[in-house]
Coordinates of C-alpha atoms in Angstrom, one line a residue:
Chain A
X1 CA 0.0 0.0 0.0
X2 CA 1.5 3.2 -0.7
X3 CA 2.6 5.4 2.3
X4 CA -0.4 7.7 1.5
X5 CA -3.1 5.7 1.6
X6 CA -1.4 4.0 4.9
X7 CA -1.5 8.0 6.4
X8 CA -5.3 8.3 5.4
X9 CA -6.0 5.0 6.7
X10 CA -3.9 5.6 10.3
X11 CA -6.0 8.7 10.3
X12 CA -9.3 7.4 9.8
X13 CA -8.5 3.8 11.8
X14 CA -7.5 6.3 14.9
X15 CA -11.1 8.1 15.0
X16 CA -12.3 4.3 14.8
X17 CA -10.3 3.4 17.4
X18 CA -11.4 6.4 19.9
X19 CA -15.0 4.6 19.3
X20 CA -14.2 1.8 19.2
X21 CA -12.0 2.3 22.8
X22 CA -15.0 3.2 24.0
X23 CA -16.8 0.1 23.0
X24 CA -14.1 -2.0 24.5
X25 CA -13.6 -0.1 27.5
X26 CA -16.7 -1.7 29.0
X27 CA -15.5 -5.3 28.2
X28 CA -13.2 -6.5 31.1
X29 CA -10.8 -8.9 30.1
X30 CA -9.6 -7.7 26.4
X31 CA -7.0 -10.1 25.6
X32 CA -5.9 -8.0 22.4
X33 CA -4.1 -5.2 22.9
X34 CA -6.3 -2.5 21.0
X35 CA -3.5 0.0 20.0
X36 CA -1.7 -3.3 18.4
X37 CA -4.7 -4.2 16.6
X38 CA -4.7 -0.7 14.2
X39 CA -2.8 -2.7 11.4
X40 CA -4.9 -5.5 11.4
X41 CA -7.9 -3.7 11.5
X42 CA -6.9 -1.8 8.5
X43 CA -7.2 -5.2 6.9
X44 CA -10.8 -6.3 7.8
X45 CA -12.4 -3.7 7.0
X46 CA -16.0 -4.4 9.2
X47 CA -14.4 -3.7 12.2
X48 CA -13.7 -0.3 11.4
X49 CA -17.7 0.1 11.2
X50 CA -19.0 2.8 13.9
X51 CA -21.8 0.3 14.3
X52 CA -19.2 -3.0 15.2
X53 CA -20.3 -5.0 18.0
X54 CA -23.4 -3.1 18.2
X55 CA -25.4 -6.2 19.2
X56 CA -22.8 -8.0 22.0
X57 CA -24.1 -8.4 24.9
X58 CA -23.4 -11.5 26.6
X59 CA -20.3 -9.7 28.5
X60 CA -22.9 -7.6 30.8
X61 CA -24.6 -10.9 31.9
X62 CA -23.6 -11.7 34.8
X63 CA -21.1 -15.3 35.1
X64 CA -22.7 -17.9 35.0
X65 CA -21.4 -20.9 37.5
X66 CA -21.4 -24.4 34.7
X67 CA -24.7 -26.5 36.0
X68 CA -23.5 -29.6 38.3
X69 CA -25.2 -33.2 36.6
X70 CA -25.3 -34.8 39.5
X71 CA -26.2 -33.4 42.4
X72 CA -25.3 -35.9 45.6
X73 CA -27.4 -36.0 48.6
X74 CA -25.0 -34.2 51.2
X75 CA -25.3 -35.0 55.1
X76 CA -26.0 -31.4 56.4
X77 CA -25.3 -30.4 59.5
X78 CA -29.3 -30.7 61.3
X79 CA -29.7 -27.6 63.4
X80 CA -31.0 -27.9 66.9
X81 CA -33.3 -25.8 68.2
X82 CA -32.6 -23.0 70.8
X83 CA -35.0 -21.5 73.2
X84 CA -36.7 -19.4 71.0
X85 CA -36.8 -21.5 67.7
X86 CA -37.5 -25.1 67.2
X87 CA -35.1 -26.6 65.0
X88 CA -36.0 -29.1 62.2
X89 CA -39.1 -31.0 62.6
X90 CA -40.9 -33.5 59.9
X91 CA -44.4 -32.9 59.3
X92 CA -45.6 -36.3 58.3
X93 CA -48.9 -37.2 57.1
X94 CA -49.8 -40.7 56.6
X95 CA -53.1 -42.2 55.5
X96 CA -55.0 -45.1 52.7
X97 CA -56.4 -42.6 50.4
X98 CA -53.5 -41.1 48.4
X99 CA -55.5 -38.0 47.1
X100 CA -57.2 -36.6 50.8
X101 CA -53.6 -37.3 51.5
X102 CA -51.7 -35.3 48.7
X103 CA -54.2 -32.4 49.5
X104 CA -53.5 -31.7 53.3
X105 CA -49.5 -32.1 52.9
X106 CA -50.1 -29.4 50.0
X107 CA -52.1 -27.4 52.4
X108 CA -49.8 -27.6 54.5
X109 CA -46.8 -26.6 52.5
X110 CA -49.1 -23.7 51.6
X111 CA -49.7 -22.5 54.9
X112 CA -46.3 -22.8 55.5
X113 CA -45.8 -20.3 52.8
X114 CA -48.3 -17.9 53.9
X115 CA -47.0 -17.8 57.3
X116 CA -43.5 -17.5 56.3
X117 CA -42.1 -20.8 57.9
X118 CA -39.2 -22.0 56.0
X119 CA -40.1 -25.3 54.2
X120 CA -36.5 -27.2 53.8
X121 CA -37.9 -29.8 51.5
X122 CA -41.2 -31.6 51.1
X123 CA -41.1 -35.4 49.4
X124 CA -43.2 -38.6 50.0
X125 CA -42.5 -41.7 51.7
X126 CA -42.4 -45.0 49.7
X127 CA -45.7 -47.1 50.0
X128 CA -46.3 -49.4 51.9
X129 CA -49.0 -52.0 51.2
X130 CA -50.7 -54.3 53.6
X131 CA -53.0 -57.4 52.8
X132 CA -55.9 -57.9 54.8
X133 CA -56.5 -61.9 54.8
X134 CA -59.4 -62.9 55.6
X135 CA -60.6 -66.7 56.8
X136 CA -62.9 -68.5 54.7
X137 CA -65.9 -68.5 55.6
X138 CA -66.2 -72.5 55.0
X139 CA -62.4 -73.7 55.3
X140 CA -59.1 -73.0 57.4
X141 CA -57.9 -71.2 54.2
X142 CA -57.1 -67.7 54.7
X143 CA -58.0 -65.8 51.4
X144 CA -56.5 -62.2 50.5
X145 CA -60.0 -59.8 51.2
X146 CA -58.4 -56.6 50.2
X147 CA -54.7 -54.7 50.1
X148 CA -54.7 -51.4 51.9
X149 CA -52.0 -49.0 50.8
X150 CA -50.1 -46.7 53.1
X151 CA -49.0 -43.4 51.3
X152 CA -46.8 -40.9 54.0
X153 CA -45.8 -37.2 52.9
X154 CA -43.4 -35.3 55.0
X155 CA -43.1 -31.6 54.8
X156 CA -39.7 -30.8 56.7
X157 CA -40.0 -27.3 58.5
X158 CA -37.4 -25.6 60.0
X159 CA -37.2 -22.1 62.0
X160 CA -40.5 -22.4 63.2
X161 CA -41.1 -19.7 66.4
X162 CA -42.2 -21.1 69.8
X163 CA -44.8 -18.5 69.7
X164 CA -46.3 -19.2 66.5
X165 CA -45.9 -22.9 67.3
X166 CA -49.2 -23.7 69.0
X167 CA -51.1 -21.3 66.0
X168 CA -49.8 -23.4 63.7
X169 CA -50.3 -27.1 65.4
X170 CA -54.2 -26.1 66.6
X171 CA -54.4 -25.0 62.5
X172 CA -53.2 -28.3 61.3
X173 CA -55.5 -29.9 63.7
X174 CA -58.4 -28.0 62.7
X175 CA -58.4 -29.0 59.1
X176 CA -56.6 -32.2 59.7
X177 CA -59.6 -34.7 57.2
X178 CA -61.0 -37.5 58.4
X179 CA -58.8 -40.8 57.7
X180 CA -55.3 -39.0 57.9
X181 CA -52.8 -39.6 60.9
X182 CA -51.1 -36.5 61.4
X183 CA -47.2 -36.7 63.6
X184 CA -44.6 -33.9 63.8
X185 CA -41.3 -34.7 65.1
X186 CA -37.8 -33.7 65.1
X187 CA -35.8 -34.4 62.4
X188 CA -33.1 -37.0 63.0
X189 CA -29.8 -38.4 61.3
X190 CA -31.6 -42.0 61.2
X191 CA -34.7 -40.1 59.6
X192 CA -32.1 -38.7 57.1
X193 CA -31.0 -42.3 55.9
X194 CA -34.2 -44.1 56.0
X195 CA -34.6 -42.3 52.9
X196 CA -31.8 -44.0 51.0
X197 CA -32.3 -48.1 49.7
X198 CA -30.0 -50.5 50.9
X199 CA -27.1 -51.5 49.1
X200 CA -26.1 -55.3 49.4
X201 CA -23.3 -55.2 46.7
X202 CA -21.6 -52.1 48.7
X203 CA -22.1 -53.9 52.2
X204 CA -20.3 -56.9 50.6
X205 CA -17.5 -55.5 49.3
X206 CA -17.2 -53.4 52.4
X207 CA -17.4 -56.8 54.7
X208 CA -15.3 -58.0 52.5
X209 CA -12.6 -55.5 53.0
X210 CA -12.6 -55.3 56.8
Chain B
X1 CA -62.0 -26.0 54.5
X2 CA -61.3 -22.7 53.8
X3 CA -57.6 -21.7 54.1
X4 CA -57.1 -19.5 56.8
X5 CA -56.2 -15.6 56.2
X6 CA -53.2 -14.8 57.8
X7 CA -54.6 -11.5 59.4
X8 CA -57.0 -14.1 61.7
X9 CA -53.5 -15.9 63.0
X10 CA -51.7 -12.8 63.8
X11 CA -54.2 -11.3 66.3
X12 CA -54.1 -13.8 68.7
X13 CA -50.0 -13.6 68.0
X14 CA -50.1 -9.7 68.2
X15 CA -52.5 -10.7 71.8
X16 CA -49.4 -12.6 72.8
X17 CA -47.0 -10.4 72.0
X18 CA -48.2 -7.2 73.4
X19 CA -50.1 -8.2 76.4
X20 CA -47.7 -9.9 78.6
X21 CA -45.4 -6.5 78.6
X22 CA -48.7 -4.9 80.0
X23 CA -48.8 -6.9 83.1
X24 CA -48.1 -5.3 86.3
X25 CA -46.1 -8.3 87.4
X26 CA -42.4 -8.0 86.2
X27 CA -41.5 -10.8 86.5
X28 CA -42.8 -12.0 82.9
X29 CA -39.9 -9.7 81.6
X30 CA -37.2 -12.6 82.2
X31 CA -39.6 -15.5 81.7
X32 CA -38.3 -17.8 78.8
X33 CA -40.1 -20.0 76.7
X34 CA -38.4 -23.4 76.6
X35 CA -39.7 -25.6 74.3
X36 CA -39.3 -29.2 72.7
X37 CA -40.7 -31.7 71.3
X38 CA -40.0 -34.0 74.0
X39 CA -41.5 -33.2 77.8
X40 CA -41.4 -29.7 77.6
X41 CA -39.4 -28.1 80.6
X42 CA -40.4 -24.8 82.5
X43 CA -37.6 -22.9 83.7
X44 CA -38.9 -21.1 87.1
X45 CA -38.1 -17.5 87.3
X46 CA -34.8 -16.9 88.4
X47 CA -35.2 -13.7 90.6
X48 CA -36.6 -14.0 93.7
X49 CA -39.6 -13.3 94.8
X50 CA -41.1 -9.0 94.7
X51 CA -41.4 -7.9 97.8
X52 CA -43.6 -4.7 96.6
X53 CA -46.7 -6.5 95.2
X54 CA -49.0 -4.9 92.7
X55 CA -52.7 -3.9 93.0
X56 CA -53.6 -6.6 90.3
X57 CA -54.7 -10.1 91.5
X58 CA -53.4 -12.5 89.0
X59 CA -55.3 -15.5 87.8
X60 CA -54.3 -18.1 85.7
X61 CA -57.5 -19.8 83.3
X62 CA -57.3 -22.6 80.9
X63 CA -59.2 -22.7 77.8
X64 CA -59.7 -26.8 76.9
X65 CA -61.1 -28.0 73.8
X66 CA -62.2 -30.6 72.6
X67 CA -61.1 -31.0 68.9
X68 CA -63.5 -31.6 66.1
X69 CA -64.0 -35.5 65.8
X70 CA -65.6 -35.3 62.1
X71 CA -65.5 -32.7 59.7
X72 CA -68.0 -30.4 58.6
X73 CA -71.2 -30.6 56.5
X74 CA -70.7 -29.3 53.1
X75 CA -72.7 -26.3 52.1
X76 CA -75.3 -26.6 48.9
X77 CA -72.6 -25.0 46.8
X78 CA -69.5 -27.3 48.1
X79 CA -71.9 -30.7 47.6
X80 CA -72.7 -29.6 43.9
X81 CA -69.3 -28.6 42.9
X82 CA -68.1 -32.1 44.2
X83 CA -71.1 -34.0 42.9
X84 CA -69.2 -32.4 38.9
X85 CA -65.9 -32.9 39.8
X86 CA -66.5 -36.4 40.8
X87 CA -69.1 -36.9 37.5
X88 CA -66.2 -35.3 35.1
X89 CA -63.2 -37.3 36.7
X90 CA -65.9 -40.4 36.0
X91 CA -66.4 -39.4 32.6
X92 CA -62.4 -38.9 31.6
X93 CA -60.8 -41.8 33.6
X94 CA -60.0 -45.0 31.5
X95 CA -61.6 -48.6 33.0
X96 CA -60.4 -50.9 35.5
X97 CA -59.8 -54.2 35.6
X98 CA -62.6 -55.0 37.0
X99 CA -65.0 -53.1 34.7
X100 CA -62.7 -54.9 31.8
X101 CA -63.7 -58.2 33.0
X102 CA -67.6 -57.4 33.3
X103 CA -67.8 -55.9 29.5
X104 CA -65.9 -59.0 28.3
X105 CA -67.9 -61.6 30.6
X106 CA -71.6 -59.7 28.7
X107 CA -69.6 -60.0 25.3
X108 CA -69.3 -63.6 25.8
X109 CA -73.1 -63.9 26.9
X110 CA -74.3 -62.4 24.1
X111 CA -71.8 -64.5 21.6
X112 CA -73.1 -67.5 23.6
X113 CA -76.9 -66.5 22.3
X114 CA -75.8 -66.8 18.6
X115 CA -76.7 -69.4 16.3
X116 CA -72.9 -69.7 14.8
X117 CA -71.7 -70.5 18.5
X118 CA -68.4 -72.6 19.0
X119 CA -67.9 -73.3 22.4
X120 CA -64.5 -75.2 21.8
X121 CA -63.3 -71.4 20.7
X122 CA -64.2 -70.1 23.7
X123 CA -61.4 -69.2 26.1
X124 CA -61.8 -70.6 29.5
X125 CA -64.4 -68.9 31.9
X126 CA -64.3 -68.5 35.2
X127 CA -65.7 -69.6 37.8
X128 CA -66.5 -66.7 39.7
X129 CA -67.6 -64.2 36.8
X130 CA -67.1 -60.8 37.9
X131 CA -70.4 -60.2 38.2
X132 CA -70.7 -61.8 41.3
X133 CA -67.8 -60.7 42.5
X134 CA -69.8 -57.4 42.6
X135 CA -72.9 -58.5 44.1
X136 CA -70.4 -60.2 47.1
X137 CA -69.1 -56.9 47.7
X138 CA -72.4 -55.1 47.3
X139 CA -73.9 -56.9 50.2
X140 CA -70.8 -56.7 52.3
X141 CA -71.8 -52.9 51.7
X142 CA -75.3 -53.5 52.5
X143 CA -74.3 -55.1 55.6
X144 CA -71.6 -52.3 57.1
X145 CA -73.2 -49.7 58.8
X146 CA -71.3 -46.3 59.5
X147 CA -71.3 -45.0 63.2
X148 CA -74.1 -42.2 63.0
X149 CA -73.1 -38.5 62.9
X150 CA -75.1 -37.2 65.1
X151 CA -75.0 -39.1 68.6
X152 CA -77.5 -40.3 70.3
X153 CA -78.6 -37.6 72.8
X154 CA -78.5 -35.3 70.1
X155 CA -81.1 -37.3 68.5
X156 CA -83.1 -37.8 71.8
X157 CA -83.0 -34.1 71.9
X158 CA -84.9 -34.1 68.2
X159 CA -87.3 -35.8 69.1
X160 CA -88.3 -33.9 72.3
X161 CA -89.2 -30.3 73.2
X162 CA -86.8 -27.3 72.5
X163 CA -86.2 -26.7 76.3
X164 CA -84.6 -29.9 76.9
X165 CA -81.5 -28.4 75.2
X166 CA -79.6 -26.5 77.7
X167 CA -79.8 -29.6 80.1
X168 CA -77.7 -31.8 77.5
X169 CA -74.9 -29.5 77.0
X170 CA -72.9 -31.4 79.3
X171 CA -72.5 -34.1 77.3
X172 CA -69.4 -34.9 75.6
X173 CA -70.2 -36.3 72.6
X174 CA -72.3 -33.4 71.1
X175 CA -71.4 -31.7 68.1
X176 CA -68.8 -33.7 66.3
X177 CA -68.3 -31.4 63.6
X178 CA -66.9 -28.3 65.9
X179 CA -65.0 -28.0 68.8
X180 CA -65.9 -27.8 72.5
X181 CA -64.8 -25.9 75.1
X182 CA -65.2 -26.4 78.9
X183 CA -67.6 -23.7 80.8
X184 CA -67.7 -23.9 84.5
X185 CA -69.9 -21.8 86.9
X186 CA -68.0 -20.1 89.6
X187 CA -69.6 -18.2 92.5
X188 CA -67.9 -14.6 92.2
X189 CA -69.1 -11.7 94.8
X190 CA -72.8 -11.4 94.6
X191 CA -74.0 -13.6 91.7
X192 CA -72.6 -17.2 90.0
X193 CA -70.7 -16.0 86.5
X194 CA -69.9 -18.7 83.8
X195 CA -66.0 -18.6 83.0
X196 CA -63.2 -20.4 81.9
X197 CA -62.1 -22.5 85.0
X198 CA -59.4 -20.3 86.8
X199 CA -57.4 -20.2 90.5
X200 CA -55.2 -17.5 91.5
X201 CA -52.0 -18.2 90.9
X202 CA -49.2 -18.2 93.8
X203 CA -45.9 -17.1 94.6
X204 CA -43.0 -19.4 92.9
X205 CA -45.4 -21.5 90.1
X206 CA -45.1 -20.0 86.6
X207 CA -48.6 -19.2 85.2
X208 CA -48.8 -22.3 83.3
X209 CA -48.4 -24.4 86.5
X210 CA -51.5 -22.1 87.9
X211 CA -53.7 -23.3 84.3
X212 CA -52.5 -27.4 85.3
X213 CA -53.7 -26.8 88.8
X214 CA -57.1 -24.9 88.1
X215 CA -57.8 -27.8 85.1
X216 CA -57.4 -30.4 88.4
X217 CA -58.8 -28.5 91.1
X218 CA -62.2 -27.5 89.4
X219 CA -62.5 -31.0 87.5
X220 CA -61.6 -33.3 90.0
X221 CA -58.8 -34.4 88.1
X222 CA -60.3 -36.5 85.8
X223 CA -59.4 -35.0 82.7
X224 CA -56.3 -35.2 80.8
X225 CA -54.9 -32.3 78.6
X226 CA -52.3 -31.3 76.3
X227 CA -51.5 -27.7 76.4
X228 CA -50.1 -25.9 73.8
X229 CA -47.1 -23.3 74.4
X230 CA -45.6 -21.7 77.9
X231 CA -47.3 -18.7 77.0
X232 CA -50.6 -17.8 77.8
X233 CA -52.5 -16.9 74.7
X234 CA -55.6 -14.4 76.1
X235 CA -55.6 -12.1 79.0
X236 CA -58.7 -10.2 80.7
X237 CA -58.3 -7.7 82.7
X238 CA -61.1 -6.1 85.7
X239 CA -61.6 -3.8 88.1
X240 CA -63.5 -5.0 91.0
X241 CA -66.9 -3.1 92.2
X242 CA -65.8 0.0 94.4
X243 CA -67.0 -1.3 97.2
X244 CA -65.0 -4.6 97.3
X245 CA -61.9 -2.3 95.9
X246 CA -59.3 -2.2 98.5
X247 CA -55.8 0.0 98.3
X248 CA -54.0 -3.5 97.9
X249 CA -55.7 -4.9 95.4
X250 CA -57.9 -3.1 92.5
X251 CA -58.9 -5.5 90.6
X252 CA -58.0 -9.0 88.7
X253 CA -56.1 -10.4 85.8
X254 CA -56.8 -13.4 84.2
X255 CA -54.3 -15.3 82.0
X256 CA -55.7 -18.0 79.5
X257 CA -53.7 -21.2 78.2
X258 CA -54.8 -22.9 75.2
X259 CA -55.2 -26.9 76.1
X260 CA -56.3 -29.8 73.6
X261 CA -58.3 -32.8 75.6
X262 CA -57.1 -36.0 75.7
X263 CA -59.4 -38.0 77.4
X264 CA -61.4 -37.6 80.6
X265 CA -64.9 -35.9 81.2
X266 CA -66.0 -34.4 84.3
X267 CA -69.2 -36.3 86.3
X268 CA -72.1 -34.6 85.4
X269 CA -73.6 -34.1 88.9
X270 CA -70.7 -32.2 89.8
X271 CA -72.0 -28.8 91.9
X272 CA -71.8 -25.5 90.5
X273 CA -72.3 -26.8 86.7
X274 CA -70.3 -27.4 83.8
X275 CA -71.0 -27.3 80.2
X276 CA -69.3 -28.2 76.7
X277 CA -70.2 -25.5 74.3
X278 CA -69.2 -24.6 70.8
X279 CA -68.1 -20.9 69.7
X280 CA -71.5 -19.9 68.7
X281 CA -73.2 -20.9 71.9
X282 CA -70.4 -18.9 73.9
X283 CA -72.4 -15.9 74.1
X284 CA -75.3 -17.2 75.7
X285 CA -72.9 -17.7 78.6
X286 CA -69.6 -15.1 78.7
X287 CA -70.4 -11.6 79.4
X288 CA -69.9 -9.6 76.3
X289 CA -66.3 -8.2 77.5
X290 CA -64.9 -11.6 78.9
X291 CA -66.3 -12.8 75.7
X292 CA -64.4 -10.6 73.3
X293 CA -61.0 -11.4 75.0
X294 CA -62.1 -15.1 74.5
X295 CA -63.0 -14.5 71.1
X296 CA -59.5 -12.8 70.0
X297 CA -57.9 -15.8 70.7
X298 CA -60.3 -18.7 69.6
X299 CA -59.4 -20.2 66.7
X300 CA -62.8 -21.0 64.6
X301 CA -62.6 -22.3 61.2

């Protein structure tokens, strides 16, 4: 290029760069240098557009920490309760009919929300089915009459306020249904792991170590 | 049930909260509220004892219910809008087994009735066809009978005149679908005043000791109750009559404690009287300022 055209083009690339400092100077971490960059923005020629990286954007989101896949079930520390505050108690609600069931743990975990309780977590316990044998009426055989299903829900609460303690248990008592056992207790480490299923192949390999 | 607003919970709380600094006692300044799941412990006051004493006899009162044992009717409203939900979950569910087996064991009857009939085609039949199946457990329905909602002297009481009513309130058993609450007629100054069953409370017992020992003195100790929380949840406050007003004391607080029953009913022929009642016959007993203390508290949903 002659030396000419280089002048005009230093003179035009340095208004560029003033804007286009002053696009950049938001952006953090700029690994180019920008005053080295004059001679190789002479050669592409968009970047010398007033209106280059008009649309960028991603650099004002906030960072983003990568999503973990598996999330393992950590032991945390359970709090116990001081004078003022219980610590973590288990709301369980057991009964047969799955659905009156569903519906009061659900109100409860709403009225939990209302009255600003913090709810930890809120899952179900695995059923638990019973047969009801019956003995023939003609016979010693014992026949299978029916199987009743046990479904248990626990909301876990924790933070609750001595004072607003005995508001909330004569609520839950109130609109407790008919046919629903209703049990609040403190939440223990052997509560915790009741949760998990057993593992034979781990135990073996573990007895087989020791 | 209707999910309760949180305004109607935070009145009895705000009762809690700004009454007990009220008191002329103290002593409730340093009171703590230990709790726990397990037997719950009272701490005793630590300081000792005032020597000054105020002008305010204190009382402690317990407030026992009895909870609801069934729930509530549904209104005209609530019974339709169940009577569709139940008719369009009907209409939209798939069939069951059972329904599977009756439509197949009618297909076969009616294949049966043709002329073209094979019977060495025909899969094996059971037995027991589903049909009767159904009428086994239709009978077994027939034959259960549900305990009755409304109990027996409530239904005695039907049948006779409408004056008869006030003499059953002492039973137990009354209105299933609400809550009790224990009324007991006291003999104060002049006249006999219904009121929560209180007794003065005494030097060196925290208030909830004083609620325990009025729920065994004035019932004979029959009945067992769980109360809920250290702190009282209701307080009414008089001034005696001028004439019984002395310099020492000028009138009386009373401290209420919430309690569930356990078991245990008083004996009817006890002397003074006692009654169950539910929130909306309160008022025909409470005078109308004790009531509205008692009312701020009571939870009625």
């Amino acid at each position: 290029m002659t030396p000419l055209l280089t002048k005009a083009l230093f003179v035009r690339n340095e208004k560029v760069l003033q804007q286009a400092v002053s696009v950049f100077r938001l952006a953090v971490s700029n690994p180019r240098p920008v005053i080295g960059c004059v001679l190789q923005s002479s050669e592409r020629q968009y970047r010398s557009m007033p209106t280059h990286g008009i649309g960028r954007y991603k650099y004002l989101l906030p960072k983003e920490v990568p999503k973990k896949k598996k999330e393992k079930l950590q032991v945390k520390a359970i709090k116990t309760g001081t004078d003022m505050e219980y610590g973590v108690l288990n709301v369980q609600v057991s009964g047969h009919d799955m659905t009156i069931v569903e519906h009061y743990s659900q109100y409860v975990h709403n009225l939990c929300n209302r009255l600003k309780i913090k709810v930890d977590e809120s899952y179900a316990l695995p059923t638990k089915c019973t047969e009801v044998m019956l003995l023939q009426e003609q016979g010693t055989k014992m026949f299978a009459d029916a199987v009743l299903s046990t479904h248990g829900r626990i909301v876990q609460l924790s933070g609750l306020s001595s004072t607003l303690a005995p508001i909330f248990l004569e609520v839950l008592l109130r609109n407790q249904p008919e046919g629903v056992q209703l049990s609040i207790k403190e939440h223990t480490e052997a509560d915790f792991y009741a949760r998990f299923k057993a593992r034979p192949e781990l135990e073996e390999l573990i007895a087989q170590i020791n | 049930m209707a999910v309760p607003v949180s305004r109607a919970l935070l009145r009895p709380l705000r009762g809690i909260v700004t009454q007990i600094p009220r008191s002329g006692v103290t002593r409730s300044g340093c009171r703590q509220l230990s709790v726990g799941l397990r037997v719950p412990a009272i701490q005793k006051p630590e300081e000792a004892v005032l020597e000054s004493r105020s002008p305010w006899r204190l009382l402690g009162a317990v407030f026992v219910q009895r909870p609801a044992v069934i729930s509530r009717d549904r209104s005209p409203i609530e019974k339709d809008f169940a009577e569709l939900l139940q008719q369009t979950e009907l209409e939209r569910s798939l069939l069951a087994d059972h329904e599977l087996r009756l439509l197949e064991d009618a297909e076969r009857v009616s294949r049966k009735q043709e002329e073209d009939y094979d019977s060495d085609e025909d899969s094996g039949q059971d037995i027991v066809t589903a049909q009767d199946l159904e009428d086994t457990w239709d009978q077994k329905l027939r034959q259960f009978k549900p305990a009755p909602r409304v109990t027996g002297s409530i239904q005695k009481q039907l049948l006779n005149s409408e004056a008869d009513k006030k003499a059953d309130r002492t039973c137990l058993e009354r209105c299933l679908a609400d809550s009790l609450v224990l009324l007991v007629k006291e003999k104060i100054g002049s006249g006999d005043v219904w009121l929560l069953p209180q007794v003065q409370w005494e030097n060196g017992e925290t208030l909830r000791e004083t609620a325990e020992r009025a729920l065994t003195t004035l019932t004979g100790n029959s009945i067992k109750a769980t109360f809920l929380g250290n702190a009282p949840c209701g307080v009414y406050k008089y001034k005696f009559p001028k004439d019984v007003r002395t310099e020492s004391c000028v009138g009386a607080k009373v401290f209420f404690f919430k309690a569930l029953l356990d078991s245990g009913d008083l004996a009817p022929n006890k002397k003074g009287g006692h009654v169950w009642v539910s929130k909306t016959e309160l008022q025909d007993y409470l005078n109308p300022r004790y009531l509205e203390q008692v009312s701020r508290f009571m939870v009625d949903l």
